[in-house]
CSV table of C-alpha atoms in Angstrom, one decimal:
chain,number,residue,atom,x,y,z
A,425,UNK,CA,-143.0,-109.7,-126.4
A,426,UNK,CA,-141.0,-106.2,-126.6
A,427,UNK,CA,-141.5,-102.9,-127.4
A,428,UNK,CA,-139.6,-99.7,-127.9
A,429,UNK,CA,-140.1,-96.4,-127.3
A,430,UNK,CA,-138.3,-94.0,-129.3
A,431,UNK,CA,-138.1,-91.0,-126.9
A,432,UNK,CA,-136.4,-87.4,-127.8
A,433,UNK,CA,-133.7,-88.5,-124.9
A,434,UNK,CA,-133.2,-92.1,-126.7
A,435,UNK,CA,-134.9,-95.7,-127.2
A,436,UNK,CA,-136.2,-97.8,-124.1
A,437,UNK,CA,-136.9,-101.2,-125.0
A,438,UNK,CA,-139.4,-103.2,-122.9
A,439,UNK,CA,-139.8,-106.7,-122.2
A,440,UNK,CA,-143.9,-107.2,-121.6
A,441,UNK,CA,-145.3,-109.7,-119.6
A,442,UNK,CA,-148.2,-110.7,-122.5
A,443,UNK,CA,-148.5,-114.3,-120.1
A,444,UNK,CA,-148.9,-113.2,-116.9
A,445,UNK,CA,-150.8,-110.1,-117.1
A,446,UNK,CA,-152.7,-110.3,-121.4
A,447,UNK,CA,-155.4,-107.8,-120.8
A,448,UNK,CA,-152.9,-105.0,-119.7
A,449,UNK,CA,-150.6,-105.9,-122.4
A,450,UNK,CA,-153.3,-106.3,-124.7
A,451,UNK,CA,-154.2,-102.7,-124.4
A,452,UNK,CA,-151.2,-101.5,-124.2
A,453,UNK,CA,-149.6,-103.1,-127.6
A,454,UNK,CA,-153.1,-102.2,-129.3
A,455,UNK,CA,-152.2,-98.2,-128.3
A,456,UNK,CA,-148.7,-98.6,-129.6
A,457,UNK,CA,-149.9,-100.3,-133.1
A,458,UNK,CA,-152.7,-97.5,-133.4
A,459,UNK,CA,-149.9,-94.6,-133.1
A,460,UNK,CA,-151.7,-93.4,-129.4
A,461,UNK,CA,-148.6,-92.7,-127.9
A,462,UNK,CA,-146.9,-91.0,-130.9
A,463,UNK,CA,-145.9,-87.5,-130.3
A,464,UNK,CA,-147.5,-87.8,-126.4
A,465,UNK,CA,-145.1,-86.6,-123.4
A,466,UNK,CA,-143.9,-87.2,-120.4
A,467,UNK,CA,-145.8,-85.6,-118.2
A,468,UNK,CA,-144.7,-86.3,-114.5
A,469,UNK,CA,-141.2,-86.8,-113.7
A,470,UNK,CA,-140.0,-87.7,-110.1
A,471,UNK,CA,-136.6,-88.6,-109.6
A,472,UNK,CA,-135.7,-91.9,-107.3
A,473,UNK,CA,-139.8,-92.0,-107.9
A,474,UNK,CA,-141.0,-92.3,-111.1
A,475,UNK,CA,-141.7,-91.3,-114.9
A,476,UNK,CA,-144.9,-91.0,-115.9
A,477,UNK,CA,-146.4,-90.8,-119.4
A,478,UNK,CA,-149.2,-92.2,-121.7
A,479,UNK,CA,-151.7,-89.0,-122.1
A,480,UNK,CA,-152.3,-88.1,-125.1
A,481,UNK,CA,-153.2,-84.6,-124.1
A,482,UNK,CA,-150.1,-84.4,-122.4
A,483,UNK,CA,-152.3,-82.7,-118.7
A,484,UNK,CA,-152.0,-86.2,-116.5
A,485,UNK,CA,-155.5,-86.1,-116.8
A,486,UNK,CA,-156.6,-87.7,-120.0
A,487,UNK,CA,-156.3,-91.0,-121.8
A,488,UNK,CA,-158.9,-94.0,-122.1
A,489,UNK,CA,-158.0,-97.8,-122.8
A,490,UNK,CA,-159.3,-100.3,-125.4
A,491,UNK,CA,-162.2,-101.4,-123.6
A,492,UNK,CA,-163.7,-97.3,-123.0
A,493,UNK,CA,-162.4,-95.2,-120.2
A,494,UNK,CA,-161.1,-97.4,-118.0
A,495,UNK,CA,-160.1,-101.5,-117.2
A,496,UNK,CA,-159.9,-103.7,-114.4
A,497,UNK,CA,-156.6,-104.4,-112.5
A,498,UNK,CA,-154.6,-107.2,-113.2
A,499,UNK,CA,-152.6,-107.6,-110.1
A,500,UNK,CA,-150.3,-110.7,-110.7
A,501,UNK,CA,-148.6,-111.5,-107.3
A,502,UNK,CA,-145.4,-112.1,-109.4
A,503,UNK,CA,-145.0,-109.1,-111.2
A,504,UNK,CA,-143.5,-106.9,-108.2
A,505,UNK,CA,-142.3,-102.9,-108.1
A,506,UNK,CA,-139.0,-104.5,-107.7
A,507,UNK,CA,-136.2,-102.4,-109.2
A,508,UNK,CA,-135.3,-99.8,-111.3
A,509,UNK,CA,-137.0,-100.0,-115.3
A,510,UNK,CA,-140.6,-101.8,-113.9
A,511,UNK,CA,-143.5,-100.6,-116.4
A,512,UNK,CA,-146.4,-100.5,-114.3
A,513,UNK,CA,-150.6,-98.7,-115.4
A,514,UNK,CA,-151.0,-95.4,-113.7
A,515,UNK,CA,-154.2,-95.5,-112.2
A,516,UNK,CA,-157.1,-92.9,-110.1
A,517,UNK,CA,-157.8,-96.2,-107.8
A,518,UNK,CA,-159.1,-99.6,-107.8
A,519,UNK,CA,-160.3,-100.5,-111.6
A,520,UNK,CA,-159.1,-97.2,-113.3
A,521,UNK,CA,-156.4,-98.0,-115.4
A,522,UNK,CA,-156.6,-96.5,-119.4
A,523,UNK,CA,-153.8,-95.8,-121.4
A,524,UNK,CA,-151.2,-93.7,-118.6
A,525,UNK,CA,-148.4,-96.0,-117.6
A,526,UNK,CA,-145.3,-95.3,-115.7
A,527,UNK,CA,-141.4,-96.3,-115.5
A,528,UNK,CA,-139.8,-96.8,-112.3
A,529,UNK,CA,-136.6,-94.9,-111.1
A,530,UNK,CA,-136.1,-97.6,-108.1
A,531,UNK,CA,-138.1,-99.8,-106.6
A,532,UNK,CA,-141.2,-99.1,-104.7
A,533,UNK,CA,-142.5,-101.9,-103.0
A,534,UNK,CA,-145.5,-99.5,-101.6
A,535,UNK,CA,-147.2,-99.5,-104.9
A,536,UNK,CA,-147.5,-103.2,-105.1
A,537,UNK,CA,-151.0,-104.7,-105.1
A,538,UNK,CA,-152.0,-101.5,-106.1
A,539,UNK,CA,-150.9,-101.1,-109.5
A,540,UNK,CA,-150.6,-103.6,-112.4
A,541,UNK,CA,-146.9,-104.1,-113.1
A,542,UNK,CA,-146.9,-105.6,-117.4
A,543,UNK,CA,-143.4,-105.2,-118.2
A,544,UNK,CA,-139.8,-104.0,-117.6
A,545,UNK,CA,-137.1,-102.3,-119.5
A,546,UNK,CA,-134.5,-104.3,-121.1
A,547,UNK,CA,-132.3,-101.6,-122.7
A,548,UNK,CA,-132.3,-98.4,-122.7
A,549,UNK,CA,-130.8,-97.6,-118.4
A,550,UNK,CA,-128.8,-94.8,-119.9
A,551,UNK,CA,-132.0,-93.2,-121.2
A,552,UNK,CA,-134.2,-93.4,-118.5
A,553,UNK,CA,-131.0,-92.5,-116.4
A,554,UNK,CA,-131.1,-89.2,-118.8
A,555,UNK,CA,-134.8,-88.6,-117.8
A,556,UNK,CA,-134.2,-88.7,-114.3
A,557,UNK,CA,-132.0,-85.8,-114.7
A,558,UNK,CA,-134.5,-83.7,-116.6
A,559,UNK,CA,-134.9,-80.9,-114.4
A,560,UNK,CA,-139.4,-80.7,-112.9
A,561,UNK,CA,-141.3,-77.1,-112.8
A,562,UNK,CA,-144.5,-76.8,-110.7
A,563,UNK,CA,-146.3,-80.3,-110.5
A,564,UNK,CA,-143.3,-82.6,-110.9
A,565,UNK,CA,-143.1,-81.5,-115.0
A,566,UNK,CA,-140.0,-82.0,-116.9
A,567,UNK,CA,-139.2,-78.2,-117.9
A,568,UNK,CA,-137.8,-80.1,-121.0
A,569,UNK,CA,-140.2,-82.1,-122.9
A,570,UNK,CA,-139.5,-85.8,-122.8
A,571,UNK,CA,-141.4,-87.1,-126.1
A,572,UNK,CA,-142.3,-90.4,-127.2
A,573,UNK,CA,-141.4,-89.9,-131.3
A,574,UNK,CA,-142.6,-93.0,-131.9
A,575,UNK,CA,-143.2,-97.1,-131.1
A,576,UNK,CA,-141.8,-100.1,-132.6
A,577,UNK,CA,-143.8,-103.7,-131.7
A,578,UNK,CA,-140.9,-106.4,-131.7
A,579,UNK,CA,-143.6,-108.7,-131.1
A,580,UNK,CA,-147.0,-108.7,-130.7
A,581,UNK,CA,-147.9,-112.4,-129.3
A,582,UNK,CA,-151.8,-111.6,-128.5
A,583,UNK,CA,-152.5,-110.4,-132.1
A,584,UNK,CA,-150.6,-113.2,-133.6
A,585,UNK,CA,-153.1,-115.3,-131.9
A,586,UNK,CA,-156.4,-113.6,-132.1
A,587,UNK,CA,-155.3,-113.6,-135.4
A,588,UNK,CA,-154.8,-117.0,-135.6
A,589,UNK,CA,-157.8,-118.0,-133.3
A,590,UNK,CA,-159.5,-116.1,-136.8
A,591,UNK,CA,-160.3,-112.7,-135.2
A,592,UNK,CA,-160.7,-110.7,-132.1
A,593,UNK,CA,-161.7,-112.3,-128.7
């Protein structure tokens, strides 16, 4: 249940929470598999904040989900803003979530309940450390591009059993 981002500052691996939270992961691994995030930026970087990413047209404005625009939150009461490395849907609101996540710099106990947390990096500090540094223009932009080159699916536990259920539910 990992994935790893292969960024132009280095890899970030990421343990997802496919049990607690399947329909965020679910879309999440199904953008990674289809390439989505290939080639896509970093387009909000906020340091002791966050690092936000995901849109493929690289504005903060763009991106849709699996199931059409957007999905419904998945709050688990577990799965906290708890520390540095949480993987968490950006979102417009209540029900909005599509393909935009972000990483945490720290944590951020205010965005609890409001955003679904789905997994956490496992390897990689000393990148994400890197994209803190990255110095931000006007609207909290890395002046550098941060890009994701590319995704490698460790595992993919909900296709292995769709697959083995004998299709898609």
């Amino acid at each position: 249940m990992a994935v790893t981002l292969h960024t132009s500052l280095g890899d970030l691996k990421i343990e997802l929470h496919c049990d607690l939270v399947p329909r965020t992961c679910k879309n999440f691994l199904a953008l990674c598999a289809s390439g989505y995030y290939d080639g896509s930026i970093f387009h909000r970087n906020i340091k002791k904040f966050i690092i936000q990413g995901g849109d493929p047209t690289g504005t903060g404005k763009g991106g849709s989900s699996i199931y059409g625009k957007y999905f419904e939150d998945e709050i688990n009461g577990v799965l906290k803003h708890t520390s540095r490395g949480i993987v968490s849907m950006a979102n417009r609101g209540p029900n909005t979530n599509g393909s935009q996540f972000f990483i945490t710099y720290g944590k951020q106990k205010h965005l609890n309940n409001v955003n679904t947390v789905f997994g956490k990096v496992i390897h990689g500090m000393t990148t994400l450390e890197a994209m803190e540094r990255v110095p931000v223009g006007k609207k909290d932009r890395p002046v550098h591009e941060i890009k994701i080159k590319s995704v490698t699916i460790h595992a993919n536990p909900i296709a292995e059993n769709e697959e083995a259920q004998g299709g898609v539910q």
